[in-house]
XYZ file of C-alpha atoms in Angstrom:
554
model
C -0.183 0.062 -0.123
C 2.879 2.383 0.756
C 4.004 3.096 -2.714
C 0.410 3.085 -4.290
C -0.111 6.158 -1.475
C 2.364 8.018 -3.323
C 0.986 7.909 -6.364
C -2.396 8.670 -4.888
C -1.246 11.761 -3.804
C 1.461 12.789 -5.694
C -0.501 15.331 -7.276
C -2.199 16.956 -4.194
C 1.518 17.014 -2.776
C 2.591 19.084 -5.896
C -0.628 21.246 -6.206
C 0.143 22.029 -2.275
C 4.079 22.844 -2.417
C 2.856 25.057 -5.470
C 0.529 26.900 -3.519
C 2.919 27.319 -0.390
C 5.112 29.088 -2.794
C 2.578 31.060 -4.742
C 0.551 32.232 -1.602
C -2.889 32.239 -3.269
C -6.021 30.724 -2.309
C -5.773 27.092 -2.618
C -7.251 24.042 -0.946
C -8.124 20.652 -1.679
C -10.606 20.485 1.143
C -14.398 21.477 0.138
C -15.660 24.132 2.857
C -19.411 24.035 1.919
C -21.526 21.926 4.580
C -23.060 20.750 1.565
C -20.054 18.596 0.255
C -20.370 16.640 3.229
C -24.020 15.348 3.537
C -26.026 15.260 6.246
C -24.860 16.408 9.704
C -23.607 13.996 12.686
C -25.688 13.977 15.720
C -24.003 14.340 19.068
C -25.909 10.958 19.919
C -24.098 9.135 17.287
C -20.901 9.486 20.144
C -23.069 9.415 23.115
C -22.494 6.175 25.379
C -19.603 4.835 23.360
C -16.676 3.411 24.129
C -13.628 5.038 21.745
C -11.509 2.170 21.091
C -7.324 2.311 20.111
C -5.887 -0.963 21.152
C -2.781 0.761 22.688
C -0.161 -0.734 24.778
C -0.410 -0.189 28.855
C -3.982 0.496 28.809
C -5.406 -0.199 32.545
C -9.033 1.646 32.166
C -11.083 4.394 30.727
C -11.302 7.875 30.831
C -14.966 8.873 31.163
C -17.611 8.498 30.361
C -19.024 10.782 33.711
C -17.655 13.818 34.005
C -16.339 13.151 37.371
C -14.652 10.299 35.567
C -13.177 12.672 33.230
C -16.139 12.796 30.595
C -16.949 15.869 28.570
C -19.872 17.763 28.750
C -20.794 19.838 25.902
C -21.390 23.657 26.126
C -24.500 23.037 24.825
C -25.679 21.079 27.891
C -25.327 17.572 26.934
C -23.020 15.115 28.503
C -21.111 13.208 25.810
C -20.425 10.144 27.915
C -17.813 8.804 25.665
C -14.960 6.714 27.190
C -11.427 6.716 25.993
C -8.344 4.563 26.780
C -6.262 5.471 29.877
C -2.687 4.248 30.280
C -1.486 3.430 33.661
C 1.929 4.205 33.294
C 2.674 6.945 31.389
C 6.219 5.462 30.516
C 4.769 2.744 28.449
C 3.218 5.003 26.288
C 6.837 6.524 25.811
C 8.453 3.332 24.882
C 6.014 2.277 22.452
C 6.364 5.528 20.657
C 9.897 5.304 20.826
C 9.659 1.319 19.869
C 7.647 2.604 16.461
C 10.180 5.481 15.483
C 13.152 3.325 13.858
C 10.716 1.991 10.530
C 9.062 5.368 9.882
C 12.266 7.678 10.261
C 13.660 4.634 7.272
C 10.484 5.485 5.200
C 11.785 8.581 4.106
C 10.213 12.281 3.632
C 8.431 11.432 0.400
C 6.530 8.123 1.860
C 5.943 9.948 5.219
C 4.509 12.834 3.387
C 1.851 10.569 1.573
C 0.716 8.567 4.426
C 0.485 11.932 6.145
C -1.958 12.934 3.016
C -3.703 9.824 3.559
C -4.488 10.354 6.940
C -6.097 13.561 5.864
C -7.592 12.260 3.090
C -9.539 9.721 5.896
C -10.056 12.360 8.612
C -11.647 15.019 5.329
C -14.057 12.045 4.865
C -15.369 12.159 8.509
C -15.444 15.966 8.622
C -19.314 15.574 9.785
C -18.227 13.564 12.664
C -15.594 16.240 13.294
C -17.962 18.787 13.439
C -20.262 17.540 15.722
C -17.072 16.358 18.125
C -15.763 20.000 17.701
C -19.121 21.643 18.298
C -19.596 19.871 21.713
C -16.582 20.020 23.076
C -15.507 23.907 22.154
C -18.935 25.493 21.943
C -18.207 26.523 18.244
C -21.357 27.046 16.684
C -21.886 24.335 13.704
C -21.021 26.301 10.694
C -17.567 27.127 12.344
C -17.364 23.814 13.872
C -17.466 22.212 10.540
C -15.265 24.814 8.763
C -12.757 25.549 11.280
C -12.578 21.908 12.666
C -12.780 20.348 9.727
C -11.427 21.425 5.931
C -9.589 24.610 7.320
C -7.629 22.695 9.873
C -7.075 19.935 7.415
C -5.480 22.630 5.098
C -3.289 23.726 8.104
C -2.219 20.131 8.524
C -1.282 19.560 4.819
C 0.592 22.920 4.703
C 2.638 21.706 7.642
C 3.299 18.372 6.222
C 4.607 19.924 2.545
C 6.477 22.518 4.612
C 8.207 19.654 6.074
C 8.728 17.640 3.215
C 10.263 20.747 1.434
C 12.598 21.331 4.166
C 13.717 17.581 4.635
C 14.794 17.754 0.862
C 16.178 20.869 0.664
C 19.868 19.160 0.541
C 20.041 16.226 -2.030
C 19.896 12.657 -0.318
C 23.271 11.907 -1.929
C 26.267 14.149 -3.938
C 29.558 13.542 -5.234
C 31.993 15.254 -4.165
C 35.572 15.898 -6.536
C 38.185 18.240 -5.549
C 41.389 18.501 -8.209
C 44.499 17.443 -6.887
C 46.830 19.068 -9.569
C 49.001 16.466 -11.101
C 47.350 13.590 -8.619
C 44.325 11.978 -9.064
C 41.524 14.172 -7.587
C 39.830 12.927 -4.086
C 36.264 11.915 -4.634
C 33.633 11.643 -1.997
C 30.003 9.958 -1.869
C 28.007 11.884 0.294
C 24.675 10.722 1.665
C 22.460 13.519 3.506
C 19.561 11.528 5.894
C 16.833 13.583 7.932
C 16.995 11.966 10.938
C 13.897 12.695 13.556
C 14.732 14.421 17.210
C 12.431 11.439 18.941
C 9.181 11.773 20.477
C 7.026 14.482 20.109
C 4.112 15.971 22.315
C 0.840 17.527 21.351
C -0.618 19.528 24.422
C -4.211 19.998 23.158
C -6.552 23.206 23.626
C -9.780 23.498 24.566
C -11.097 25.631 21.936
C -9.421 24.628 18.758
C -8.171 21.353 19.331
C -7.794 20.328 15.702
C -7.005 23.946 14.373
C -4.372 24.519 16.364
C -3.319 20.872 17.010
C -2.821 19.661 13.605
C 0.324 21.805 12.660
C 2.174 20.169 15.194
C 1.150 16.904 14.857
C 1.447 16.651 11.325
C 4.583 18.613 11.347
C 6.420 16.223 13.747
C 4.898 12.721 11.720
C 5.888 14.205 8.683
C 9.273 14.656 10.059
C 9.706 11.225 11.385
C 8.440 11.694 14.736
C 6.213 9.834 16.998
C 3.532 11.869 18.867
C 2.143 11.220 21.666
C -1.375 13.172 21.611
C -2.259 14.799 25.209
C -6.112 16.251 24.465
C -7.479 19.119 26.651
C -9.702 17.444 29.463
C -12.642 19.191 28.340
C -11.842 18.558 24.320
C -10.953 14.959 23.906
C -13.094 13.783 21.341
C -12.076 15.410 18.266
C -8.117 14.756 19.055
C -8.933 11.073 19.945
C -10.935 10.460 16.177
C -7.561 11.983 15.145
C -5.513 9.285 16.770
C -7.835 6.877 15.986
C -7.865 7.721 12.302
C -4.224 8.183 11.715
C -3.545 4.705 13.796
C -5.922 2.886 11.155
C -4.116 4.427 8.106
C -0.446 3.667 9.752
C -1.418 0.163 10.308
C -2.718 -0.183 6.455
C 0.315 1.364 5.212
C 2.758 -1.333 6.927
C 4.036 0.910 9.674
C 3.689 0.419 13.716
C 0.045 2.340 14.695
C 2.106 3.254 18.052
C 3.660 6.047 16.067
C 0.409 7.691 17.141
C -0.808 7.457 20.777
C -3.662 9.204 22.836
C -2.647 10.400 25.820
C -6.110 10.794 28.061
C -5.841 11.887 31.431
C -8.000 11.112 34.667
C -9.163 14.092 36.586
C -6.622 15.584 38.478
C -3.669 13.656 37.157
C -1.291 16.324 35.824
C -0.255 14.285 32.655
C 0.874 16.690 30.432
C 3.449 17.875 32.888
C 4.949 14.418 33.354
C 4.837 13.864 29.780
C 6.612 17.453 28.790
C 9.313 16.359 31.207
C 10.347 12.885 30.000
C 13.869 12.708 28.785
C 12.942 10.889 25.325
C 10.479 13.836 24.501
C 12.275 15.717 22.106
C 9.455 18.028 20.702
C 6.439 19.873 22.424
C 3.602 21.816 20.560
C 1.210 23.724 23.064
C -1.638 26.209 22.807
C -3.076 27.626 25.962
C -2.412 29.463 28.913
C 0.344 31.707 29.151
C 1.350 30.520 32.764
C 1.710 26.572 31.477
C 3.122 27.868 28.450
C 5.730 29.703 30.304
C 6.644 27.028 32.377
C 6.794 24.243 29.512
C 9.295 26.816 28.100
C 11.349 26.934 31.305
C 11.421 23.379 32.440
C 11.249 21.000 29.128
C 14.523 21.840 28.451
C 15.175 18.656 26.677
C 12.606 19.438 24.300
C 12.330 21.950 21.280
C 8.993 23.705 22.644
C 6.409 25.436 20.355
C 4.417 27.694 22.112
C 0.793 29.561 21.199
C -0.311 31.600 24.647
C -2.132 34.416 25.433
C -1.756 38.554 24.029
C -3.933 41.569 23.592
C -4.965 42.206 20.078
C -5.213 45.745 19.013
C -6.845 48.090 16.292
C -5.787 51.604 15.806
C -9.082 53.436 14.317
C -7.446 56.459 12.561
C -9.754 57.108 9.602
C -11.937 55.365 7.177
C -13.521 55.832 3.735
C -16.205 53.158 4.409
C -17.409 53.831 7.709
C -20.475 51.551 7.764
C -18.285 48.805 6.405
C -15.554 49.344 8.834
C -18.529 49.174 11.769
C -19.864 45.952 10.319
C -16.380 44.140 9.992
C -15.631 45.375 13.713
C -18.782 43.838 15.058
C -18.409 40.729 13.227
C -14.869 40.378 14.447
C -15.764 41.028 18.072
C -18.800 38.709 18.025
C -17.385 35.654 16.252
C -17.638 32.432 18.468
C -17.787 34.821 21.496
C -14.367 36.439 21.320
C -13.008 33.302 22.053
C -10.410 32.947 19.339
C -6.585 33.917 20.077
C -6.863 36.206 17.010
C -10.150 38.492 18.348
C -9.101 41.888 18.830
C -9.842 43.518 22.122
C -8.582 46.794 22.747
C -9.782 49.836 20.064
C -7.311 53.030 20.170
C -9.383 55.670 19.000
C -8.286 59.421 19.131
C -10.420 61.106 21.479
C -11.280 64.196 19.228
C -12.462 61.661 16.642
C -12.202 60.430 13.024
C -12.358 61.324 9.521
C -14.862 59.184 7.766
C -16.313 59.836 4.341
C -19.368 60.954 5.944
C -17.972 63.739 7.841
C -16.043 63.788 11.038
C -17.073 61.424 13.841
C -16.672 62.149 17.389
C -15.220 59.589 19.705
C -18.595 59.298 21.475
C -20.351 58.709 17.932
C -17.975 55.917 17.015
C -18.291 53.945 19.996
C -21.959 54.409 19.772
C -22.191 53.541 16.303
C -20.206 50.164 17.085
C -22.418 49.439 20.392
C -25.246 49.681 17.164
C -23.575 47.548 14.571
C -23.426 44.885 17.375
C -26.776 44.988 18.168
C -27.933 45.242 14.866
C -25.823 42.148 14.118
C -26.947 40.070 17.139
C -30.234 41.194 18.031
C -32.189 38.446 16.611
C -31.157 35.337 18.748
C -31.256 32.447 16.147
C -28.758 34.872 14.087
C -26.924 35.533 17.355
C -26.497 31.895 18.442
C -25.080 30.773 14.994
C -22.187 33.405 15.556
C -21.441 33.948 18.706
C -21.315 29.580 19.417
C -21.702 28.783 23.465
C -19.014 30.020 26.163
C -16.444 27.248 26.347
C -15.543 27.555 30.411
C -16.597 28.622 33.808
C -14.266 31.101 33.566
C -14.988 32.899 30.594
C -18.615 33.153 31.792
C -17.474 34.473 35.125
C -15.628 37.223 33.300
C -18.163 38.271 31.181
C -20.357 38.440 34.071
C -18.093 40.841 35.927
C -18.023 42.956 32.543
C -21.530 43.190 32.807
C -21.578 44.461 36.248
C -19.199 47.456 35.258
C -16.322 45.922 36.946
C -13.922 46.456 33.859
C -15.007 49.975 33.412
C -18.345 51.744 32.173
C -20.532 50.170 29.759
C -20.826 51.384 26.233
C -23.298 47.989 25.532
C -23.928 45.367 28.283
C -23.708 41.971 27.633
C -26.951 40.128 27.230
C -28.190 36.225 27.409
C -29.318 34.741 23.932
C -31.495 31.516 23.762
C -30.705 29.008 21.604
C -34.037 27.193 20.466
C -32.121 23.999 19.479
C -29.832 24.226 22.675
C -31.713 26.085 25.226
C -29.185 24.854 27.895
C -26.381 26.291 26.258
C -24.513 29.723 27.573
C -24.363 32.515 25.237
C -23.739 35.834 25.630
C -23.286 38.831 23.295
C -20.248 40.724 23.968
C -19.348 43.644 26.641
C -18.342 46.856 25.381
C -16.249 48.881 27.856
C -15.316 52.601 27.356
C -11.807 53.359 28.671
C -9.233 56.555 28.396
C -5.408 56.150 28.183
C -5.376 58.746 30.429
C -6.212 56.777 33.768
C -3.727 54.303 33.220
C -2.327 50.969 31.679
C -4.475 49.767 29.177
C -6.477 46.622 29.862
C -4.742 43.641 29.841
C -5.897 40.141 27.953
C -10.031 39.581 28.747
C -10.260 36.455 26.962
C -13.943 36.087 25.855
C -16.601 38.334 24.348
C -15.375 41.745 26.227
C -13.903 44.252 24.020
C -12.371 47.516 25.571
C -13.048 51.201 23.116
C -10.364 53.494 24.373
C -9.565 57.005 24.090
C -6.236 57.960 23.107
C -4.588 61.408 22.714
C -4.230 61.369 18.785
C -2.974 58.565 16.071
C 0.387 58.918 17.010
C -0.173 57.802 20.845
C -2.368 54.991 19.480
C 0.509 53.347 17.328
C 2.969 53.489 20.011
C 0.845 52.274 22.547
C -0.170 49.145 19.829
C 3.775 49.042 19.491
C 4.233 48.632 23.380
C 1.262 46.622 24.013
C 2.577 43.981 21.303
C 6.076 44.319 22.818
C 5.019 43.955 26.614
C 2.426 41.440 26.445
C 2.133 40.007 23.083
C -0.324 39.374 20.212
C -1.372 37.217 17.687
C -3.222 39.799 15.535
C -3.044 43.510 14.760
C -4.956 45.942 12.620
C -6.011 49.644 11.377
C -8.096 51.827 9.872
C -6.517 54.792 7.867
C -6.813 56.683 4.903
C -3.350 58.360 5.105
C -0.222 56.864 3.819
C 1.752 58.314 6.690
C -0.064 56.681 9.037
C -0.513 53.813 7.339
C 3.295 52.974 7.229
C 3.660 54.496 10.893
C 1.359 51.211 11.965
C 3.378 49.088 9.699
C 6.756 50.415 11.237
C 5.538 49.603 14.979
C 4.346 45.983 13.775
C 7.313 45.206 11.705
C 9.047 46.549 15.148
C 6.989 44.826 17.533
C 6.682 41.363 15.762
C 3.147 41.073 15.051
C 1.386 40.756 11.424
C -0.878 43.307 10.490
C -4.610 43.820 8.601
C -5.392 46.981 7.176
C -8.717 48.421 6.220
C -10.924 45.442 6.197
C -14.436 46.484 5.456
C -15.477 43.394 3.578
C -15.495 39.617 4.264
C -12.204 39.410 5.248
C -11.898 39.452 9.214
C -8.532 40.203 11.367
C -9.567 36.918 13.538
C -9.334 34.590 10.270
C -6.276 33.365 8.279
C -5.823 31.084 4.860
C -3.289 28.194 5.221
C -1.163 28.149 2.283
C -1.027 32.137 2.341
C -1.209 33.561 5.872
C 1.167 32.895 8.678
C -0.851 32.732 11.792
C 1.522 34.204 14.615
C 5.228 35.203 14.048
C 7.096 33.764 16.364
C 8.316 37.496 16.908
C 6.231 38.556 20.335
C 5.477 37.033 23.596
C 2.419 35.558 22.337
C 3.777 32.673 20.263
C 7.270 31.733 19.402
C 6.432 30.343 16.434
C 3.757 30.520 13.198
C 2.038 28.313 11.352
C 3.444 27.611 8.967
C 6.692 28.404 8.008
C 10.687 26.802 7.662
C 11.041 27.628 11.295
C 8.126 26.155 12.372
C 9.355 22.784 10.935
C 12.835 22.516 10.329
C 14.416 21.885 13.724
C 12.118 18.812 13.808
C 14.605 17.160 12.301
C 18.275 17.216 11.999
C 20.279 16.331 8.899
C 23.231 13.888 9.311
C 26.094 13.559 6.804
C 27.620 10.022 5.938
C 30.279 10.250 3.412
C 32.954 7.857 1.755
C 35.477 7.395 -0.880
C 33.786 7.142 -3.986
C-alpha cells in the first residue's frame, strides 16, 4: 500500500507545494457543508467507547464528568470513554519503539501517508464537526469549517513545508576536489533527515484540531512519533484523529503506535509528566501563558513550540467606508464569543474623533455606532447563536458576567443572554463593550472572551505607540488599523514590524482580522511574547529533524 499512497497523493503534494510558494488561495478540501452530506448528531457518540488498542491501557477516561468525561457547552454530557494508560512510561516506550521504521521510510513516503490520514479525516468531517462543536462551543458552521477543512488545510501545509525542508539538501552528492597532477579526491556523501524523537502535542479547549493539527503533522511528517494529550474538555476531536491515524499507519505497514492518545483522569497532571520525560524531544502547546511559560522554563530537553495569550489591538484613525468598518469590527468581536486567540480586544481611537467619507465622527459617536452595529448583528437570537456559539468554560462566563456588572469599566454596551431554540441549556452571551481612557492608566490586559475595550487616546501617534508597546510587552496574535493616510499607514506598519506582529489594514468586507488562510497567511510570527512560532513557516518544521551526513571514498 505504501508505494500506492505516493502515487495516489502525488498530485495533491505537488499542488500543495506550488500553493505554499505562490501564497494564493488553494485548498483540496471543500468548505461548504453541502459537500459533506447530512450532519452527524451528538447521539452518534453518546454512550460509546472509543477503542484504540493501545499499549499499557489500564482502564477508561470517562464517560461521566467525574471520571474525566466531557460535557458539551451546549448542555448535554458526551458520555464517551477513552483508553487510559496506567503508566505513561509505556506510551513513551511504545512510541520510541515505533520510530525506526518510520524514520527509514523517508520524507516522500511519510508525506504520502500523512496525506492519506488527512484524506480519511476529511471523509469524517461531519463527525469532526459534531465533536468540535460539542467540546468547544463553536457554532455548527464554524465547527465544520474551522474544525474540518480549514484545520485539514493547516495540517497539509505543515506536511508539505516539512517535506520541502527535509529535501532541501540532496539525498546524495558526489564530491570531487582536483589535486593537480595527482588523482582528484572523490567522496560520495549522503544527507539523511533524522527525527529528533518522541513528540508531544498538548491540545487546547477552543480549537483542538485547528491548533493541534499543524504540530501533530509537522512532527509526524519529519519522522517523529506523536503522543497526543488532549485538553480534558476537548478529547473527542483529537481521539478521532488518533483513531484515524492509527488505522492508516497500520494499513500502510507501519507501527500504529507512531500516534498514541494520552487521555488523563481528573487531576492527573499528565501534560507535566510527559513534558519532562527525557525521551520527549518536541512539544507543541496552545493555551494559557502560565503553562506555556512553565513548559519553556522546565522542558529543557525538548524543542517547545508555544502559542499563548496576547492582547490584540486595533488602531482607528480614519476610514473611507465607515459602515463597512463598523460591520467588520462587529463581526470580528462577536465571532465565537471572542474566544479566539486572534479576536481584537483593545480598540484605540483618538478622543478628538476620526475622519470618514460621511464627515467627521466624534469618539462618542464611533463608540455608539459600534455598539449599534453589534446590536444590529446580534439582535435576533437565532442569528446571534449561529455567530456566537456557546461559552466554552466557567472562567469565560464569570469574566463576562463581571464585565456586565461594570467591574471592568463603564459599559458602552452591556452583554445579554441569548437563548438557543435548539440548545436551551447553552450559555450564550453577546459581547460587552467597555469604555476606557488611556489617561487613566495602563491599557486592559488580556480578557479572553466576549469583552472588548474602546480606548480614548490623545491622537493617532499615541495609538500607534501604544500598539507597539502592547505587542512588545504582552504579545499579540493579530493587529489591525483603519486609516486613509499613507503616512499613518507607514507608521503602523513600522510599529508592527518593530514589535513583531502581522497587520491587517482597512478590512471592511468579508475578510476578518480573526481569520487566516492556510497556504497564504501566517498564523502568529514567533516574534512577540504571544507565540514563539508561526503556522506555517520553515522555522516551524526544520528543527523537528536534523540532517546527518555519511561520507565515504568513491
